[in-house]
């Protein structure tokens, strides 16, 4: 009799312990799940916040570039136009021996005016929108070749299509960031660009054959150019690969969905 009661007691205690343990496990799992969901939510909020910041930084920058572009076009351009007109007037009454010099000076002023207009267009977001990505790149290639900055080439593959204005401007700005680096640091002779239109995405490659650099070296991580290229690509839902090695040149490979 006594033994039976003890057995029942043990059974009851065991059941109570099992129930308690199971409840504890359920609670722990529940809180763990809650915690994970909270962390994911926080991460998502942070990512959305970062995206908004990148976006507004870009908008501010585009506005600044547009202002610079207008300044170049309207102010400096206007002044050069006036100088050109005055040279023409001067040439009319100038003695024969000064004619050639005045003509040459006039040509230089005209050329400067033309280059300034080209530069203004490559800065102005509206001009990029109007021309589209491919033509904007093509114009930069011509400008680099004309000014003998570097021997630039452009290869187009596939059936061309347009991306949204926003994507095209951002892609073009990434290219400008890259080409600025090429002109500033690389000592490259050649800059090869290719645009490949595939079924569902645009592939963009720009590659210089300059001195290259060590991507892992801390001294190269102070600039914001490379970081900008990455955050901008992310913003348009694309992917970027930046490759560089000492004496082997530098390359970016970007894919951007349609
Ligand atoms: N195409 C390139 N050729 C050689 N060095 C480069 C090239 N692009 C970038 N670099 C190196 O990487 C560094 C970081 O570039 P970036 O992030 O654009 O910053 P910044 O141009 O402001 O210095 C540069 O200072 C330069 O030393
Ligand atoms: Mg830079």
Coordinates of N, CA, C and O in Angstrom, one line a residue, residues 69-207:
X69 N 26.8 73.1 -63.2 CA 26.6 73.0 -64.7 C 26.0 74.3 -65.3 O 26.5 74.9 -66.3
X70 N 25.0 74.8 -64.6 CA 24.4 76.1 -65.0 C 25.4 77.2 -65.0 O 25.5 78.1 -65.9
X71 N 26.1 77.3 -63.8 CA 27.2 78.3 -63.7 C 28.1 78.3 -64.8 O 28.4 79.3 -65.4
X72 N 28.6 77.1 -65.2 CA 29.6 77.0 -66.2 C 29.0 77.4 -67.5 O 29.6 78.2 -68.3
X73 N 27.8 76.9 -67.8 CA 27.1 77.2 -69.1 C 26.8 78.7 -69.2 O 27.1 79.3 -70.2
X74 N 26.1 79.2 -68.2 CA 25.6 80.6 -68.3 C 26.6 81.6 -68.0 O 26.8 82.6 -68.8
X75 N 27.4 81.5 -66.9 CA 28.3 82.6 -66.6 C 29.6 82.5 -67.4 O 29.9 83.4 -68.2
X76 N 30.4 81.5 -67.2 CA 31.7 81.4 -67.8 C 31.4 81.3 -69.3 O 32.1 82.0 -70.1
X77 N 30.4 80.5 -69.8 CA 30.1 80.4 -71.2 C 29.8 81.8 -71.8 O 30.3 82.1 -72.9
X78 N 29.0 82.5 -71.1 CA 28.6 83.8 -71.5 C 29.8 84.7 -71.7 O 29.9 85.4 -72.7
X79 N 30.7 84.7 -70.7 CA 31.9 85.6 -70.8 C 32.7 85.2 -72.0 O 33.2 86.1 -72.7
X80 N 32.9 83.9 -72.2 CA 33.7 83.5 -73.3 C 33.1 83.9 -74.7 O 33.8 84.3 -75.6
X81 N 31.7 83.8 -74.7 CA 31.1 84.2 -75.9 C 31.3 85.7 -76.2 O 31.6 86.1 -77.4
X82 N 31.2 86.5 -75.2 CA 31.5 88.0 -75.3 C 32.9 88.2 -75.8 O 33.2 89.0 -76.8
X83 N 33.9 87.4 -75.2 CA 35.3 87.6 -75.6 C 35.4 87.2 -77.1 O 36.2 87.9 -77.8
X84 N 34.7 86.2 -77.5 CA 34.8 85.8 -78.9 C 34.3 86.9 -79.9 O 34.9 87.2 -80.9
X85 N 33.1 87.5 -79.5 CA 32.6 88.5 -80.3 C 33.5 89.7 -80.4 O 33.8 90.3 -81.5
X86 N 34.1 90.1 -79.2 CA 35.1 91.2 -79.2 C 36.3 90.9 -80.1 O 36.8 91.8 -80.8
X87 N 36.7 89.6 -80.1 CA 37.9 89.3 -80.9 C 37.5 89.4 -82.4 O 38.3 89.9 -83.2
X88 N 36.3 89.0 -82.7 CA 35.8 89.2 -84.1 C 35.8 90.6 -84.6 O 36.3 91.0 -85.7
X89 N 35.4 91.5 -83.7 CA 35.3 92.9 -84.0 C 36.8 93.5 -84.2 O 37.1 94.2 -85.1
X90 N 37.6 93.0 -83.2 CA 39.0 93.4 -83.3 C 39.7 93.0 -84.6 O 40.4 93.8 -85.2
X91 N 39.3 91.8 -85.0 CA 39.9 91.2 -86.2 C 39.6 92.1 -87.5 O 40.4 92.2 -88.4
X92 N 38.4 92.6 -87.5 CA 37.9 93.4 -88.6 C 38.9 94.6 -88.9 O 39.2 94.9 -90.1
X93 N 39.3 95.2 -87.8 CA 40.2 96.5 -88.0 C 41.6 96.2 -87.8 O 42.4 97.2 -87.8
X94 N 42.0 95.0 -87.5 CA 43.4 94.8 -87.1 C 44.3 94.8 -88.3 O 43.9 94.4 -89.4
X95 N 45.6 95.2 -88.1 CA 46.5 95.1 -89.3 C 46.8 93.7 -89.6 O 46.6 92.8 -88.8
X96 N 47.2 93.5 -90.9 CA 47.4 92.2 -91.5 C 48.2 91.3 -90.6 O 47.9 90.1 -90.4
X97 N 49.4 91.8 -90.1 CA 50.3 90.9 -89.4 C 49.7 90.4 -88.1 O 50.2 89.4 -87.5
X98 N 48.6 91.0 -87.6 CA 48.0 90.5 -86.3 C 46.8 89.6 -86.6 O 46.3 88.9 -85.6
X99 N 46.4 89.5 -87.8 CA 45.2 88.8 -88.2 C 45.3 87.3 -87.7 O 44.4 86.8 -87.1
X100 N 46.5 86.6 -88.0 CA 46.6 85.2 -87.7 C 46.5 85.0 -86.2 O 45.8 84.1 -85.8
X101 N 47.2 85.8 -85.5 CA 47.2 85.6 -84.0 C 45.8 85.8 -83.4 O 45.4 85.0 -82.6
X102 N 45.1 86.8 -83.9 CA 43.8 87.0 -83.4 C 42.8 85.8 -83.8 O 42.1 85.3 -83.0
X103 N 43.0 85.4 -85.0 CA 42.2 84.2 -85.5 C 42.5 83.0 -84.6 O 41.6 82.3 -84.1
X104 N 43.8 82.8 -84.3 CA 44.1 81.6 -83.5 C 43.6 81.7 -82.1 O 43.0 80.8 -81.5
X105 N 43.7 83.0 -81.6 CA 43.1 83.2 -80.2 C 41.6 82.9 -80.2 O 41.0 82.3 -79.3
X106 N 40.9 83.4 -81.3 CA 39.5 83.2 -81.4 C 39.2 81.7 -81.4 O 38.2 81.2 -80.8
X107 N 40.0 80.9 -82.2 CA 39.8 79.5 -82.2 C 39.9 78.8 -80.9 O 39.1 77.9 -80.5
X108 N 40.9 79.3 -80.1 CA 41.1 78.7 -78.8 C 39.9 79.0 -77.9 O 39.4 78.2 -77.2
X109 N 39.4 80.3 -78.0 CA 38.2 80.6 -77.2 C 37.0 79.8 -77.6 O 36.3 79.2 -76.8
X110 N 36.8 79.6 -78.9 CA 35.7 78.7 -79.4 C 35.8 77.3 -78.9 O 34.9 76.7 -78.4
X111 N 37.1 76.8 -78.9 CA 37.3 75.4 -78.4 C 37.0 75.3 -76.9 O 36.4 74.3 -76.5
X112 N 37.5 76.3 -76.2 CA 37.2 76.3 -74.7 C 35.7 76.3 -74.5 O 35.2 75.6 -73.6
X113 N 35.0 77.1 -75.3 CA 33.6 77.2 -75.1 C 32.9 75.9 -75.4 O 32.0 75.4 -74.6
X114 N 33.4 75.2 -76.4 CA 32.8 73.9 -76.8 C 33.1 72.9 -75.6 O 32.2 72.1 -75.3
X115 N 34.3 72.9 -75.1 CA 34.6 71.9 -74.1 C 33.8 72.2 -72.8 O 33.4 71.3 -72.1
X116 N 33.7 73.5 -72.5 CA 32.9 73.9 -71.3 C 31.5 73.4 -71.4 O 30.9 72.9 -70.5
X117 N 30.9 73.6 -72.6 CA 29.5 73.1 -72.8 C 29.4 71.6 -72.7 O 28.5 71.1 -72.1
X118 N 30.5 70.9 -73.2 CA 30.5 69.4 -73.0 C 30.6 69.0 -71.6 O 29.8 68.1 -71.1
X119 N 31.4 69.7 -70.8 CA 31.6 69.5 -69.4 C 30.3 69.8 -68.7 O 29.8 69.0 -67.8
X120 N 29.7 70.9 -69.0 CA 28.4 71.3 -68.3 C 27.3 70.2 -68.6 O 26.6 69.8 -67.6
X121 N 27.3 69.6 -69.8 CA 26.3 68.6 -70.1 C 26.6 67.3 -69.3 O 25.7 66.6 -68.9
X122 N 27.9 67.0 -69.1 CA 28.2 65.7 -68.4 C 27.9 65.9 -66.9 O 27.8 64.9 -66.2
X123 N 27.8 67.1 -66.4 CA 27.5 67.3 -65.0 C 26.0 67.4 -64.8 O 25.5 67.0 -63.7
X124 N 25.3 67.9 -65.7 CA 23.9 68.2 -65.6 C 23.0 67.0 -65.6 O 22.9 66.3 -66.6
X125 N 22.3 66.7 -64.5 CA 21.4 65.5 -64.5 C 20.3 65.5 -65.6 O 20.0 64.4 -66.1
X126 N 19.8 66.7 -65.9 CA 18.8 66.8 -66.9 C 19.3 66.4 -68.3 O 18.7 65.7 -69.1
X127 N 20.6 66.8 -68.6 CA 21.2 66.4 -69.8 C 21.4 64.9 -69.9 O 21.2 64.3 -71.0
X128 N 21.8 64.3 -68.8 CA 22.0 62.9 -68.8 C 20.6 62.2 -69.0 O 20.6 61.2 -69.8
X129 N 19.6 62.7 -68.4 CA 18.2 62.1 -68.6 C 17.9 62.2 -70.1 O 17.4 61.2 -70.7
X130 N 18.1 63.3 -70.7 CA 17.7 63.5 -72.1 C 18.5 62.6 -73.0 O 18.0 62.1 -74.0
X131 N 19.8 62.6 -72.8 CA 20.6 61.8 -73.7 C 20.5 60.3 -73.4 O 20.8 59.5 -74.3
X132 N 20.3 59.9 -72.2 CA 20.3 58.5 -71.9 C 21.7 58.0 -71.5 O 22.7 58.7 -71.8
X133 N 21.7 56.9 -70.9 CA 23.0 56.4 -70.3 C 24.0 56.1 -71.4 O 25.2 56.6 -71.3
X134 N 23.6 55.4 -72.4 CA 24.6 55.0 -73.5 C 25.2 56.2 -74.2 O 26.4 56.3 -74.3
X135 N 24.4 57.2 -74.5 CA 24.9 58.3 -75.2 C 25.8 59.2 -74.3 O 26.8 59.8 -74.8
X136 N 25.4 59.3 -73.0 CA 26.2 60.0 -72.1 C 27.6 59.4 -72.0 O 28.6 60.1 -71.9
X137 N 27.6 58.1 -71.9 CA 28.9 57.4 -71.8 C 29.7 57.7 -73.1 O 30.9 58.0 -73.1
X138 N 29.0 57.5 -74.2 CA 29.7 57.7 -75.5 C 30.3 59.1 -75.6 O 31.4 59.3 -76.1
X139 N 29.5 60.1 -75.1 CA 30.0 61.5 -75.1 C 31.3 61.7 -74.3 O 32.2 62.4 -74.6
X140 N 31.3 61.0 -73.1 CA 32.4 61.1 -72.2 C 33.6 60.4 -72.9 O 34.8 61.0 -72.9
X141 N 33.4 59.3 -73.6 CA 34.5 58.6 -74.3 C 35.1 59.6 -75.4 O 36.3 59.8 -75.4
X142 N 34.2 60.2 -76.1 CA 34.7 61.2 -77.1 C 35.5 62.3 -76.5 O 36.5 62.8 -77.0
X143 N 34.9 62.8 -75.4 CA 35.6 64.0 -74.7 C 36.9 63.6 -74.2 O 37.9 64.3 -74.4
X144 N 37.1 62.4 -73.6 CA 38.4 61.9 -73.1 C 39.4 61.8 -74.3 O 40.6 62.2 -74.2
X145 N 38.9 61.3 -75.4 CA 39.8 61.1 -76.6 C 40.2 62.4 -77.2 O 41.4 62.7 -77.5
X146 N 39.2 63.3 -77.3 CA 39.5 64.7 -77.9 C 40.5 65.4 -77.0 O 41.4 66.0 -77.6
X147 N 40.4 65.3 -75.7 CA 41.3 66.1 -74.8 C 42.5 65.3 -74.5 O 43.4 65.7 -73.8
X148 N 42.6 64.1 -75.1 CA 43.8 63.2 -75.0 C 44.1 62.9 -73.5 O 45.2 62.7 -73.1
X149 N 43.0 62.8 -72.7 CA 43.2 62.4 -71.3 C 43.6 60.9 -71.3 O 44.5 60.5 -70.5
X150 N 43.0 60.1 -72.1 CA 43.3 58.7 -72.1 C 42.7 58.1 -73.4 O 41.8 58.8 -74.0
X151 N 43.2 57.0 -73.9 CA 42.6 56.4 -75.1 C 41.4 55.5 -74.7 O 41.5 54.4 -74.2
X152 N 40.2 56.1 -74.9 CA 39.0 55.5 -74.4 C 38.2 54.8 -75.5 O 38.2 55.2 -76.7
X153 N 37.6 53.6 -75.2 CA 36.8 52.9 -76.2 C 35.6 52.4 -75.6 O 35.5 52.2 -74.4
X154 N 34.5 52.3 -76.4 CA 33.2 51.8 -76.0 C 32.7 50.7 -76.9 O 32.7 50.8 -78.1
X155 N 32.3 49.6 -76.2 CA 31.8 48.4 -77.0 C 30.4 48.2 -76.5 O 30.1 48.1 -75.3
X156 N 29.5 48.0 -77.5 CA 28.1 47.8 -77.1 C 27.7 46.4 -77.6 O 28.0 46.0 -78.7
X157 N 27.1 45.6 -76.7 CA 26.7 44.2 -77.0 C 25.2 44.1 -76.7 O 24.7 44.7 -75.8
X158 N 24.5 43.2 -77.5 CA 23.1 42.9 -77.2 C 22.1 44.0 -77.7 O 22.5 44.9 -78.4
X159 N 20.9 43.7 -77.4 CA 19.8 44.6 -77.9 C 19.5 45.7 -77.0 O 19.0 45.5 -75.9
X160 N 19.9 47.0 -77.3 CA 19.8 48.1 -76.3 C 18.4 48.3 -75.8 O 17.4 48.1 -76.5
X161 N 18.3 48.7 -74.5 CA 17.0 49.1 -73.9 C 17.4 50.2 -72.9 O 18.5 50.4 -72.5
X162 N 16.4 51.0 -72.5 CA 16.6 52.0 -71.5 C 16.2 51.5 -70.1 O 15.4 50.7 -70.0
X163 N 16.9 52.1 -69.1 CA 16.6 51.9 -67.7 C 15.8 53.1 -67.3 O 15.7 54.1 -68.0
X164 N 15.3 53.1 -66.0 CA 14.6 54.3 -65.5 C 15.7 55.4 -65.5 O 16.9 55.2 -65.4
X165 N 15.2 56.7 -65.5 CA 16.0 57.9 -65.4 C 17.0 57.8 -64.2 O 18.1 58.0 -64.3
X166 N 16.3 57.4 -63.1 CA 17.1 57.3 -61.8 C 18.3 56.4 -62.0 O 19.4 56.7 -61.6
X167 N 18.0 55.2 -62.5 CA 19.0 54.2 -62.6 C 20.1 54.7 -63.6 O 21.3 54.5 -63.3
X168 N 19.7 55.3 -64.7 CA 20.7 55.7 -65.7 C 21.6 56.8 -65.1 O 22.8 56.8 -65.3
X169 N 21.0 57.7 -64.4 CA 21.9 58.8 -63.8 C 22.8 58.2 -62.8 O 24.0 58.5 -62.8
X170 N 22.3 57.3 -61.9 CA 23.2 56.8 -60.9 C 24.3 55.9 -61.5 O 25.5 56.1 -61.1
X171 N 24.0 55.2 -62.5 CA 25.0 54.4 -63.2 C 26.1 55.3 -63.8 O 27.3 55.0 -63.8
X172 N 25.6 56.4 -64.4 CA 26.5 57.3 -65.1 C 27.4 57.9 -64.0 O 28.6 58.1 -64.2
X173 N 26.9 58.3 -62.9 CA 27.7 58.9 -61.8 C 28.7 57.9 -61.3 O 29.8 58.3 -60.9
X174 N 28.4 56.6 -61.2 CA 29.3 55.6 -60.8 C 30.5 55.6 -61.8 O 31.7 55.5 -61.4
X175 N 30.1 55.6 -63.1 CA 31.2 55.6 -64.1 C 32.1 56.9 -63.9 O 33.3 56.8 -64.1
X176 N 31.4 58.0 -63.7 CA 32.3 59.3 -63.5 C 33.2 59.1 -62.3 O 34.3 59.6 -62.4
X177 N 32.7 58.5 -61.3 CA 33.6 58.3 -60.1 C 34.8 57.4 -60.5 O 35.9 57.7 -60.1
X178 N 34.5 56.4 -61.3 CA 35.5 55.5 -61.7 C 36.5 56.2 -62.7 O 37.7 56.2 -62.5
X179 N 36.0 57.0 -63.6 CA 36.9 57.6 -64.6 C 37.7 58.7 -64.0 O 38.8 59.0 -64.4
X180 N 37.1 59.4 -63.0 CA 37.8 60.4 -62.3 C 39.1 59.8 -61.6 O 40.2 60.3 -61.7
X181 N 38.9 58.6 -61.0 CA 40.0 57.9 -60.4 C 41.0 57.5 -61.5 O 42.2 57.6 -61.3
X182 N 40.5 57.0 -62.6 CA 41.4 56.6 -63.7 C 42.3 57.8 -64.1 O 43.5 57.7 -64.2
X183 N 41.7 58.9 -64.3 CA 42.4 60.1 -64.8 C 43.3 60.6 -63.7 O 44.4 61.1 -63.9
X184 N 42.9 60.5 -62.4 CA 43.7 61.1 -61.3 C 44.9 60.3 -60.9 O 45.9 60.7 -60.6
X185 N 44.6 58.9 -60.8 CA 45.6 58.1 -60.2 C 46.3 57.1 -61.1 O 47.4 56.6 -60.8
X186 N 45.6 56.6 -62.1 CA 46.0 55.3 -62.7 C 47.2 55.4 -63.7 O 47.9 54.4 -63.9
X187 N 47.5 56.6 -64.3 CA 48.5 56.7 -65.3 C 48.2 55.7 -66.5 O 49.1 55.3 -67.2
X188 N 46.9 55.4 -66.7 CA 46.6 54.4 -67.7 C 46.7 55.0 -69.1 O 46.5 56.2 -69.3
X189 N 47.0 54.2 -70.1 CA 47.0 54.6 -71.5 C 45.6 54.4 -72.0 O 45.1 55.2 -72.8
X190 N 44.9 53.3 -71.6 CA 43.7 52.9 -72.2 C 42.6 52.8 -71.1 O 42.8 52.3 -70.0
X191 N 41.4 53.1 -71.6 CA 40.2 52.9 -70.7 C 39.1 52.2 -71.6 O 38.7 52.8 -72.6
X192 N 38.9 51.0 -71.3 CA 37.9 50.2 -72.1 C 36.6 50.1 -71.4 O 36.6 49.7 -70.2
X193 N 35.6 50.4 -72.1 CA 34.2 50.4 -71.5 C 33.4 49.4 -72.3 O 33.4 49.4 -73.6
X194 N 32.5 48.6 -71.7 CA 31.6 47.9 -72.5 C 30.2 47.8 -71.8 O 30.1 47.8 -70.6
X195 N 29.2 47.9 -72.6 CA 27.8 47.8 -72.1 C 27.2 46.6 -72.8 O 27.2 46.5 -74.0
X196 N 26.7 45.7 -72.0 CA 26.1 44.5 -72.5 C 24.7 44.4 -72.1 O 24.3 44.3 -70.9
X197 N 23.7 44.5 -73.1 CA 22.3 44.4 -72.8 C 21.9 42.9 -72.9 O 22.0 42.3 -73.9
X198 N 21.5 42.3 -71.7 CA 21.1 40.9 -71.8 C 19.6 40.9 -71.6 O 19.0 42.0 -71.4
X199 N 19.0 39.7 -71.5 CA 17.5 39.6 -71.4 C 16.9 40.4 -70.2 O 15.9 41.1 -70.3
X200 N 17.6 40.2 -69.1 CA 17.0 40.8 -67.9 C 17.8 41.8 -67.1 O 17.4 42.4 -66.1
X201 N 19.0 42.1 -67.7 CA 19.8 43.1 -67.0 C 20.9 43.8 -67.9 O 21.1 43.4 -69.0
X202 N 21.4 44.9 -67.4 CA 22.4 45.6 -68.1 C 23.8 45.3 -67.4 O 23.8 45.4 -66.2
X203 N 24.7 44.9 -68.2 CA 26.1 44.7 -67.6 C 27.0 45.8 -68.1 O 27.1 46.1 -69.3
X204 N 27.7 46.4 -67.1 CA 28.6 47.5 -67.5 C 30.0 47.2 -66.9 O 30.2 46.8 -65.8
X205 N 31.0 47.3 -67.9 CA 32.3 47.1 -67.4 C 33.2 48.3 -67.8 O 33.1 48.8 -68.9
X206 N 34.0 48.8 -66.9 CA 35.0 49.8 -67.2 C 36.3 49.3 -66.7 O 36.4 48.9 -65.5
X207 N 37.3 49.5 -67.5 CA 38.6 48.9 -67.1 C 39.8 49.8 -67.6 O 39.8 50.1 -68.7

